Coordinates of C-alpha atoms and ligand atoms in Angstrom, one line a residue:
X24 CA -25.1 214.5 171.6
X25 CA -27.4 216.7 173.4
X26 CA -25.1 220.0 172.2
X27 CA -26.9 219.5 169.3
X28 CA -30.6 221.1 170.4
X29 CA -31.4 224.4 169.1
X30 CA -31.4 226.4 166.0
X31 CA -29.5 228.6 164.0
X32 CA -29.2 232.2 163.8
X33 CA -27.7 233.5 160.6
X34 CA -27.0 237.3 159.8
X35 CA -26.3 237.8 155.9
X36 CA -24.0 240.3 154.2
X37 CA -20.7 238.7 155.0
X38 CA -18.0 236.6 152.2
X39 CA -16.8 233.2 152.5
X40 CA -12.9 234.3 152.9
X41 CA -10.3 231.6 154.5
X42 CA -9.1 228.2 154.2
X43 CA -10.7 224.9 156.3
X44 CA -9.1 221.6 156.4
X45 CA -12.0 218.7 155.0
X46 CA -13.0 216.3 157.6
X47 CA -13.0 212.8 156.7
X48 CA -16.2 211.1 154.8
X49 CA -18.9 210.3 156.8
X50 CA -20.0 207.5 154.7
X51 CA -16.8 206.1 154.9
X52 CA -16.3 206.1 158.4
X53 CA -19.6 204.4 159.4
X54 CA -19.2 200.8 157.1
X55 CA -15.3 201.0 157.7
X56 CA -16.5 201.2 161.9
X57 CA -19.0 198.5 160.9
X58 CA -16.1 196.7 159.2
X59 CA -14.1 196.4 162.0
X60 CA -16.0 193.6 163.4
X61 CA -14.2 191.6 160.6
X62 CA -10.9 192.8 162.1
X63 CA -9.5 189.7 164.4
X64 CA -6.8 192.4 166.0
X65 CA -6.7 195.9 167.2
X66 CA -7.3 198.6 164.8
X67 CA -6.5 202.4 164.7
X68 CA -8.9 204.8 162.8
X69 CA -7.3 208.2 162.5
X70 CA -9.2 211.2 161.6
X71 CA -12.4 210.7 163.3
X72 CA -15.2 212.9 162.0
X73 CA -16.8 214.4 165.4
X74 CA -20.1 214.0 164.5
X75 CA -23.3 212.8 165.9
X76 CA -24.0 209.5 163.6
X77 CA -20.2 208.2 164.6
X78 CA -21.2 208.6 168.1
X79 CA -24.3 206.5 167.4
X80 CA -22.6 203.8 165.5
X81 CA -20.4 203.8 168.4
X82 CA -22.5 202.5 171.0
X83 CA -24.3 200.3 168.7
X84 CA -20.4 198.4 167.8
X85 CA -20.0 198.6 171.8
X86 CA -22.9 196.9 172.3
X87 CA -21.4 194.4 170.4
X88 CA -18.6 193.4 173.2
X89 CA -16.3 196.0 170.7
X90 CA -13.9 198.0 172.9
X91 CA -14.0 201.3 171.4
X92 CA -11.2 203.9 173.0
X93 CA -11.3 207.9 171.6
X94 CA -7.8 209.4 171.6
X95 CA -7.5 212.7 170.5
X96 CA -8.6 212.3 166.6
X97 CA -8.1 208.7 166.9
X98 CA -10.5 205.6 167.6
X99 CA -9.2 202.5 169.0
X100 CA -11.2 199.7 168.0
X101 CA -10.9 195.9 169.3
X102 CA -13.3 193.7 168.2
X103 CA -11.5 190.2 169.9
X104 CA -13.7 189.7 172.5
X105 CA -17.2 191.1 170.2
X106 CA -19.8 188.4 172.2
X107 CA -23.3 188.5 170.7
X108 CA -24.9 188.9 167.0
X109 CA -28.1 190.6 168.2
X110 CA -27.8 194.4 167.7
X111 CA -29.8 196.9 169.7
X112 CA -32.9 198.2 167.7
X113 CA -33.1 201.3 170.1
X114 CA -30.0 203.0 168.6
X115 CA -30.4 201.0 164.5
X116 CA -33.8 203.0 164.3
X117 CA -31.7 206.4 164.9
X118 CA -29.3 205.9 162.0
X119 CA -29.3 204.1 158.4
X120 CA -25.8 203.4 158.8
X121 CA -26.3 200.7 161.0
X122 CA -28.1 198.8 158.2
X123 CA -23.8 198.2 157.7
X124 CA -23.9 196.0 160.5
X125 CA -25.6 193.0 158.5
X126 CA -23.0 192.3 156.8
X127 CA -19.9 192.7 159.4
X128 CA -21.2 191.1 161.8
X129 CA -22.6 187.9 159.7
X130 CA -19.1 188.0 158.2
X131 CA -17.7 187.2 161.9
X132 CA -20.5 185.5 164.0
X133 CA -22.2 183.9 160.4
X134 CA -25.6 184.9 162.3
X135 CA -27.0 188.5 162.9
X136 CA -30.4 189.7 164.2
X137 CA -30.7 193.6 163.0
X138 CA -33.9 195.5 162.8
X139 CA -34.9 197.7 160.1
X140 CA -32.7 200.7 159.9
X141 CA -33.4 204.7 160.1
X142 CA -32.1 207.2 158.8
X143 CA -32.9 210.3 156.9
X144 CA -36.5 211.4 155.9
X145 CA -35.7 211.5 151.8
X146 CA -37.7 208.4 151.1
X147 CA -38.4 205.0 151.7
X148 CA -34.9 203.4 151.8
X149 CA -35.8 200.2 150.8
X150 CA -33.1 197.1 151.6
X151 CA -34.3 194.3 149.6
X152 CA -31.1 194.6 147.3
X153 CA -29.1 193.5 150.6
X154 CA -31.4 190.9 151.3
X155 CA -31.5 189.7 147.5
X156 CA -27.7 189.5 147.8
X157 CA -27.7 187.3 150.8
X158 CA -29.6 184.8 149.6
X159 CA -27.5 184.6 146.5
X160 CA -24.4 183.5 149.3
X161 CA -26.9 181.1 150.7
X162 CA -28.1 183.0 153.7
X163 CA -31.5 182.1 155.3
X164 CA -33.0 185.2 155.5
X165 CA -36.3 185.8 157.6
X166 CA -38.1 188.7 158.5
X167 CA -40.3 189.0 161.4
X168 CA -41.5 192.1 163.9
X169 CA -39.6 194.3 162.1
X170 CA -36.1 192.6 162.7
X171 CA -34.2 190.6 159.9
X172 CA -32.4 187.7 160.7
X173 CA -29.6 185.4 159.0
X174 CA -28.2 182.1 159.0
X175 CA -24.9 182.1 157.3
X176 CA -24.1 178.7 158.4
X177 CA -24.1 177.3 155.1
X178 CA -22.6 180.5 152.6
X179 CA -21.3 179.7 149.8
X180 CA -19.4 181.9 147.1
X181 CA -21.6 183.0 144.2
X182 CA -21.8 185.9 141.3
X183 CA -24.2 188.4 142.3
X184 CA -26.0 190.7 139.8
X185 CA -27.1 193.9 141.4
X186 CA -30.2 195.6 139.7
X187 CA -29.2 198.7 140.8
X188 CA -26.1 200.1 142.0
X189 CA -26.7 200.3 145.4
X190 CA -23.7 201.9 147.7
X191 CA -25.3 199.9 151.2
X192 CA -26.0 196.8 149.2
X193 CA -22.3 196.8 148.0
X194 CA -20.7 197.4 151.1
X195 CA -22.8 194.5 153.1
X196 CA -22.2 192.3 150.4
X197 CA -18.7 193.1 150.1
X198 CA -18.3 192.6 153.8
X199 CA -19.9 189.0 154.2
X200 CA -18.2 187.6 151.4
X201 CA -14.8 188.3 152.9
X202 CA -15.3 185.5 155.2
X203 CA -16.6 183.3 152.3
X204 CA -14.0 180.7 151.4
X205 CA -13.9 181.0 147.5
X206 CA -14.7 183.8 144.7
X207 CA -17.5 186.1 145.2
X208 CA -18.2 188.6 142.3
X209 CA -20.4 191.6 142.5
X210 CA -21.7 192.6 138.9
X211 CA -22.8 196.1 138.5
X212 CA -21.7 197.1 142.2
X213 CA -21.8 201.1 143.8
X214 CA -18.6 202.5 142.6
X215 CA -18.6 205.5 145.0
X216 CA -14.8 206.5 146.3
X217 CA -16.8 205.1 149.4
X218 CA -16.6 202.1 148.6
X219 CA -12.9 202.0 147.9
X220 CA -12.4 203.2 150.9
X221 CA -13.8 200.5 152.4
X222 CA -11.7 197.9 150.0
X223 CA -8.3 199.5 151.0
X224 CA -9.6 199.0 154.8
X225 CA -10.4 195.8 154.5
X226 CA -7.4 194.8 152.5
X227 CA -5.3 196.0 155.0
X228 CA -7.4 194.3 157.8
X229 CA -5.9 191.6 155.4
X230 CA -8.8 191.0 153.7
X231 CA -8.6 189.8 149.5
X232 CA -11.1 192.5 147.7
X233 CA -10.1 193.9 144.2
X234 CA -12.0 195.5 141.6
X235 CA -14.3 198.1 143.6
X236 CA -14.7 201.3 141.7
X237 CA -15.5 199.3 138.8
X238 CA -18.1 197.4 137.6
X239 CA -17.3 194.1 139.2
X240 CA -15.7 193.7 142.2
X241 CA -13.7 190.6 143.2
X242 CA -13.8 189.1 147.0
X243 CA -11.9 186.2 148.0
X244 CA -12.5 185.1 151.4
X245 CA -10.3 184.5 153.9
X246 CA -9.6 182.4 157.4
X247 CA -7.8 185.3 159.4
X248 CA -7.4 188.9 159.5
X249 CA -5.5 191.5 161.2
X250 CA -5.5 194.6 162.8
X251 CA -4.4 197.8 161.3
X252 CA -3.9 201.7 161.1
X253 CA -6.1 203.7 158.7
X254 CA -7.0 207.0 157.7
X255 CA -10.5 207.3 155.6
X256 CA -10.8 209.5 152.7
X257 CA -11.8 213.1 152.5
X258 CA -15.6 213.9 152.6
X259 CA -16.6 215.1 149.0
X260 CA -20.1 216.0 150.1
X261 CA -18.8 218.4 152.9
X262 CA -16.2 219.6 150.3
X263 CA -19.2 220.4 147.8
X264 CA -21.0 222.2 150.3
X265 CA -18.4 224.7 151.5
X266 CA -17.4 225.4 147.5
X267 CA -20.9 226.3 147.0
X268 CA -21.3 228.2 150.0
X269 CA -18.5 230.4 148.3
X270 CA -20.5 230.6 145.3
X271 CA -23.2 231.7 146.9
X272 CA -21.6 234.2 149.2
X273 CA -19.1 235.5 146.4
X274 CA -15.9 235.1 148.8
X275 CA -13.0 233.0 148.1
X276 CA -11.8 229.7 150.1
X277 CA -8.9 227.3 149.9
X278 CA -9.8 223.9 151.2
X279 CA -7.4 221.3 152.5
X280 CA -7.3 217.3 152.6
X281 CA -9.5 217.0 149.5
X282 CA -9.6 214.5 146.8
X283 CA -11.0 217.2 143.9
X284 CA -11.9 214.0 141.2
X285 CA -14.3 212.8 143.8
X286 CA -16.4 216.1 143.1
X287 CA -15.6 216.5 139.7
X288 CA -19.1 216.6 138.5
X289 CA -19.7 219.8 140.7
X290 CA -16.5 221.5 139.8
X291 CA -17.5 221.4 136.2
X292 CA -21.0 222.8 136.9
X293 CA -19.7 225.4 138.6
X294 CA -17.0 226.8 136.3
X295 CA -19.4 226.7 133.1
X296 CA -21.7 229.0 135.8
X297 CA -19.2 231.7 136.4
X298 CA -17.1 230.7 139.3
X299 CA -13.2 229.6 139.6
X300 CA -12.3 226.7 140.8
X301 CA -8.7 225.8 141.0
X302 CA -7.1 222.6 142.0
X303 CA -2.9 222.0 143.3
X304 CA -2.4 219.1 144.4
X305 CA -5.4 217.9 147.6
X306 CA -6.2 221.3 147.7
X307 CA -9.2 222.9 146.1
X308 CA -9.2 227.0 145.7
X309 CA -12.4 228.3 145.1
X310 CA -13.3 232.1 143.9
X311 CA -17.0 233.3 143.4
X312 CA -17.1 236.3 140.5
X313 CA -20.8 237.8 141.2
X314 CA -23.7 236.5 140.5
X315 CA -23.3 232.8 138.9
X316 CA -25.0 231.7 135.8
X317 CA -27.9 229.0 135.9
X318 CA -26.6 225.2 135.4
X319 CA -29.2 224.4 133.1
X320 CA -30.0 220.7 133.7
X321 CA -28.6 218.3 136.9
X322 CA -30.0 214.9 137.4
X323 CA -28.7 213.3 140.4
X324 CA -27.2 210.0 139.2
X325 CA -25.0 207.5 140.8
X326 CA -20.9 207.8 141.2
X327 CA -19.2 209.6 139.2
X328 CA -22.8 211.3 138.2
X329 CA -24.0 214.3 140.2
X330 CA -24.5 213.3 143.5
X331 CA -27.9 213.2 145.4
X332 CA -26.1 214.6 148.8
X333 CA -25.1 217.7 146.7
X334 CA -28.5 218.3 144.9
X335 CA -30.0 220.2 148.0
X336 CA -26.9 222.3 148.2
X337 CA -27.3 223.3 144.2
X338 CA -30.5 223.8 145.0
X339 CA -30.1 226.6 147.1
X340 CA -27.7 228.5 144.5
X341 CA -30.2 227.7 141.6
X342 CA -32.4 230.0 143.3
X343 CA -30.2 233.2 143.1
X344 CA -28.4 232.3 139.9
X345 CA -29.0 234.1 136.7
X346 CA -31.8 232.0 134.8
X347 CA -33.8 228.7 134.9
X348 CA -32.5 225.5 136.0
X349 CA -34.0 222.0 136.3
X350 CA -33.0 219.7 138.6
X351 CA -34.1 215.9 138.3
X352 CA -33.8 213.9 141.5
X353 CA -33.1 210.3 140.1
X354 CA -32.4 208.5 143.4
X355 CA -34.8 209.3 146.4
X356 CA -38.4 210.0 146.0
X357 CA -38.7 212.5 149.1
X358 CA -35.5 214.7 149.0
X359 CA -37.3 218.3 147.7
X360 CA -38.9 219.1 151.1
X361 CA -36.4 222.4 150.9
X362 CA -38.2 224.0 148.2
X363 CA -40.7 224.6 150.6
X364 CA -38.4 225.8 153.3
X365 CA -36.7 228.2 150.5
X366 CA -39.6 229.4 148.9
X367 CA -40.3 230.9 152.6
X368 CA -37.3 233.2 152.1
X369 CA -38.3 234.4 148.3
X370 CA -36.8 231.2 146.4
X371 CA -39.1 230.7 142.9
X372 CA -39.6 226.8 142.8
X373 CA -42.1 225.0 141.2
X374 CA -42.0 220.4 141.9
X375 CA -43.2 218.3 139.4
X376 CA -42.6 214.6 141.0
X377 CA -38.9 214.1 140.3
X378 CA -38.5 217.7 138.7
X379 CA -37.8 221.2 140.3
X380 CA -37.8 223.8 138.3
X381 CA -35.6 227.3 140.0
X382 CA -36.2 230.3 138.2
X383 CA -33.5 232.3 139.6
X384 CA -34.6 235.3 141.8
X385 CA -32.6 238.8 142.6
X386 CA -32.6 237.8 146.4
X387 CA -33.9 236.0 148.9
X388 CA -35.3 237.2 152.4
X389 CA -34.6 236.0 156.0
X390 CA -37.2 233.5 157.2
X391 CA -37.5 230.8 159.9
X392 CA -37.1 227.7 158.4
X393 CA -37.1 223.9 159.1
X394 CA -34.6 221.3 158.1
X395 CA -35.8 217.8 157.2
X396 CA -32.7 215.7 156.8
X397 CA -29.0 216.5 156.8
X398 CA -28.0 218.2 153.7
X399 CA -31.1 219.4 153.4
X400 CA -30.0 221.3 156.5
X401 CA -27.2 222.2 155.9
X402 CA -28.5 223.8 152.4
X403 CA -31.0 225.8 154.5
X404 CA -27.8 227.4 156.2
X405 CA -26.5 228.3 152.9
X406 CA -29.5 229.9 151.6
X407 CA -29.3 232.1 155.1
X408 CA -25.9 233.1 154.3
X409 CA -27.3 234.9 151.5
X410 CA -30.9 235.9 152.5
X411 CA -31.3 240.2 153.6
X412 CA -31.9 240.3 157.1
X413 CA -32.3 237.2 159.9
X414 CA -33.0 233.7 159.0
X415 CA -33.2 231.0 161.5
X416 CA -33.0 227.3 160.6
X417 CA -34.3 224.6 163.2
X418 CA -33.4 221.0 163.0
X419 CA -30.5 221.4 162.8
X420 CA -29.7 218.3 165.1
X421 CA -29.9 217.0 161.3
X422 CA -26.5 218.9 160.3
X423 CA -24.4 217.5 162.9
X424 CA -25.3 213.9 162.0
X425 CA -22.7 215.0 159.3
X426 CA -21.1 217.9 159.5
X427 CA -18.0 218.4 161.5
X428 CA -18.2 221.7 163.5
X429 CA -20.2 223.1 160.8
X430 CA -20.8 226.5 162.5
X431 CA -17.5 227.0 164.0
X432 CA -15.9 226.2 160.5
X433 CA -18.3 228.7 159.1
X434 CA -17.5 231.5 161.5
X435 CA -14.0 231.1 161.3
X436 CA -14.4 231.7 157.6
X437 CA -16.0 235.3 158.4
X438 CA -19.6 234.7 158.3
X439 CA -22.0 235.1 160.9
X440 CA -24.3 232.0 162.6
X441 CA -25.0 230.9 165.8
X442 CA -26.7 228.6 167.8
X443 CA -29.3 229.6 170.2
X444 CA -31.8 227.8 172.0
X445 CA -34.8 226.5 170.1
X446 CA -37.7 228.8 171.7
X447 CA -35.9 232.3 171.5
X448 CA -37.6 234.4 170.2
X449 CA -37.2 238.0 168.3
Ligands
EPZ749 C1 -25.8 205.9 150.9 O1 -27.1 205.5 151.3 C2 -25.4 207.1 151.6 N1 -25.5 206.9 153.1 C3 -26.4 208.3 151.3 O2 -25.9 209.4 151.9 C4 -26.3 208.5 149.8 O3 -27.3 209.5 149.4 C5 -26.7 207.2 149.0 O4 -25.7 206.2 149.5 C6 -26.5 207.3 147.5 O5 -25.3 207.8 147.2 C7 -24.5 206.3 153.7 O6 -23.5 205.9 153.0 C8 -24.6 206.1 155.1 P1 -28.3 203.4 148.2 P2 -27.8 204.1 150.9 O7 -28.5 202.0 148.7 O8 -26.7 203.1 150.9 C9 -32.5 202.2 146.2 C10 -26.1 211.4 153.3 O9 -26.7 212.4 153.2 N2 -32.3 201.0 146.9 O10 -27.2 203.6 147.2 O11 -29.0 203.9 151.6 C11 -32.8 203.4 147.2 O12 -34.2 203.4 147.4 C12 -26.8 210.1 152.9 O13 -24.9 211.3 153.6 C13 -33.2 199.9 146.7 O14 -34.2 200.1 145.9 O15 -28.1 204.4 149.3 C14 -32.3 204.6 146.5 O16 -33.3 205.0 145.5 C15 -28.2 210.3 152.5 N3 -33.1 198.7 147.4 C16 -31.1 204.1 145.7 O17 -31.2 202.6 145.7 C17 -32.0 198.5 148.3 O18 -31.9 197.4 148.8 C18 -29.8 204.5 146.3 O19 -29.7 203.8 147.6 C19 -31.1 199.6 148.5 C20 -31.3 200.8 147.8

């Protein structure tokens, strides 16, 4: 983890031109990690995204008891001899991912002692839909110094409303109720490809889920499960950002292992702005035609809406697009702190509370600037890719919480960025 110090330096003038292979989704990786707890044999994860928030949900699951083996691209995961409910709040405070660990490990030990979560700087990441949902399955909840504990001795099936779709909430909820003997329902549940993920991995951990991608999902506990082999999706946020990189820096780019629905809503954008986006198969081919058109209105929404982890991204090519856009931010209170950071490098941006209004400008100018959070980041990078002269972006210990070899994958593709250490200076 400590490769990740430093900052970025990023030399414009250069086009997107190759193809990359996805890595798989970091927010499927983490519950379906989490989920192995549930897992009473050995199981097999293929594909594992090398990046820093796996490594940290790795130590917390060891801590566990969890015997966790790396093997090439594989993880080996046996959770048999998994000996104590209380997780670590040194490592939980680094990551919101960890919030995962509710509900696996109350699912197997029917107790857990967690403390409150981290995570990203985009807001205040409330988890009182989790904790709303537990006591619907009869868990005694209590919170105290800033860890939650849970009694699941006494769960019992039940229909749980959610007032809001949220993805964490569904994926706890969906985890404890697998060890739940009767019919759980979840009304109004996250119906991210996420979460299906993490229904086909529990299902073949042997596990009785249907329904998620819907609005209700179905969970039928069981006694025993199994281990098992699996491969998690394609990450659509990672797949987003590398297409609009290609918008941005007017290249083209095949990408491979992609699910193209799973972005749909940014495909569309793009092709009504100008750019060609064409689709065989898991492949997505992506060709930028000059300067792109405005996309006049984008409110972040829940799956399939526009998604939040792509609204920073968009961001970044609103502001050298042809026109004025608006983009409305409908799920976390605190993800604009870019516009800042890109109206440094010549960006026109103007926030009204859940509003940004991007007036497009001719170019942008190298700057140093700071990331706040990880696609925030990652967006930064983009806007450098584009800026005249040198930008450099710091933080950027953000970007490889999520992103696989993300200056590697964009060198190979002809552009120029390195890392360097954080005090050089010009
Ligand atoms: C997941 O976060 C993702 N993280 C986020 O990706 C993603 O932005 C988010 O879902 C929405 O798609 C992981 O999967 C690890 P939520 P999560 O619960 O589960 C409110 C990234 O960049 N809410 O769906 O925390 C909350 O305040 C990260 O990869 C409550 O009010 O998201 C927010 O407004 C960033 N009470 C909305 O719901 C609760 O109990 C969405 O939150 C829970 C959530």
């Amino acid at each position: 983890m400590s490769n990740c110090i430093g900052k970025y330096l990023i030399h414009s003038g250069h086009k997107i031109d190759g193809e990359l292979t996805v890595q798989s989704a970091k927010n499927s990786f983490l519950p379906i990690l989490a989920a192995c707890l549930i897992s009473d044999g050995e199981v097999v994860l293929h594909k594992v995204p090398n990046i820093i928030d796996v490594d940290y949900m790795t130590k917390i699951v060891e801590n566990l008891g969890v015997k966790i083996v790396k093997y090439n691209d594989d993880l080996l995961v046996d959770s048999r001899h998994a000996n104590t409910y209380e997780i670590s709040s040194i490592l939980t405070k680094e990551i919101r991912s960890s919030i995962f660990l509710l509900g696996a490990v109350l699912a197997r030990f029917r107790q857990v002692k967690i403390s409150y979560p981290g995570g990203c700087d985009i807001g205040n990441r409330p988890i009182d839909l989790h904790i709303k949902g537990l006591k619907a399955l009869n868990v005694k909840v209590t919170e105290k110094h800033g860890y939650i504990i849970c009694d699941g001795e006494n769960m019992k099936p039940n229909t749980i409303h959610l007032d809001f779709p949220s993805v964490g909430a569904t994926e706890n909820l969906m985890m404890v109720a697998t060890k739940i003997n009767g019919i759980t329902k979840i009304v109004n549940p996250a119906k991210e490809p996420e979460i299906v993920d993490l229904q086909n991995f529990l299902n073949a951990s042997g596990c009785k889920i249907s329904g998620a991608g819907t609005s209700v999902i179905y969970i039928e506990g069981v006694d025993k499960t199994n281990g098992c082999e699996y491969t998690p999706i394609p990450d659509r946020i990672a797949t987003g950002t590398y297409i609009i990189a290609t918008a941005m820096t007017g290249g083209k780019l095949l990408l491979k292992n992609t699910y193209p629905e799973h972005i749909e809503s940014l495909i569309s954008k793009l092709k009504l702005a100008g750019c060609d986006v064409s689709i065989k198969d898991n492949e997505i081919f992506t060709k930028a035609n000059g300067r792109m058109k405005s996309i006049q209105n984008i409110d972040t929404q829940p799956y399939p809406g526009f998604p939040t982890d792509l609204q920073s991204q968009v961001m970044s090519l609103q502001t050298i697009s042809d026109g004025v856009s608006i983009i409305c931010e409908n799920l976390f209170e605190n993800r604009f702190k870019n516009a800042a950071e890109l109206n440094k490098m010549g960006a026109d941006i103007v926030i009204r509370d859940r509003m940004a209004i991007i007036k497009g400008v001719n170019k942008l100018y190298g700057a140093d600037v700071q990331a706040h959070d990880l696609r925030g980041g990652a967006a930064l990078v983009l806007a450098g890719l584009v800026a005249e002269g040198v930008t450099t972006v710091s933080g950027i210990h953000h970007i490889y919480r999520g992103y696989e070899n993300f200056e590697n994958n964009l060198t190979s593709l002809g552009l120029d960025i390195k890392k360097i250490e954080e005090n050089t200076t010009f």
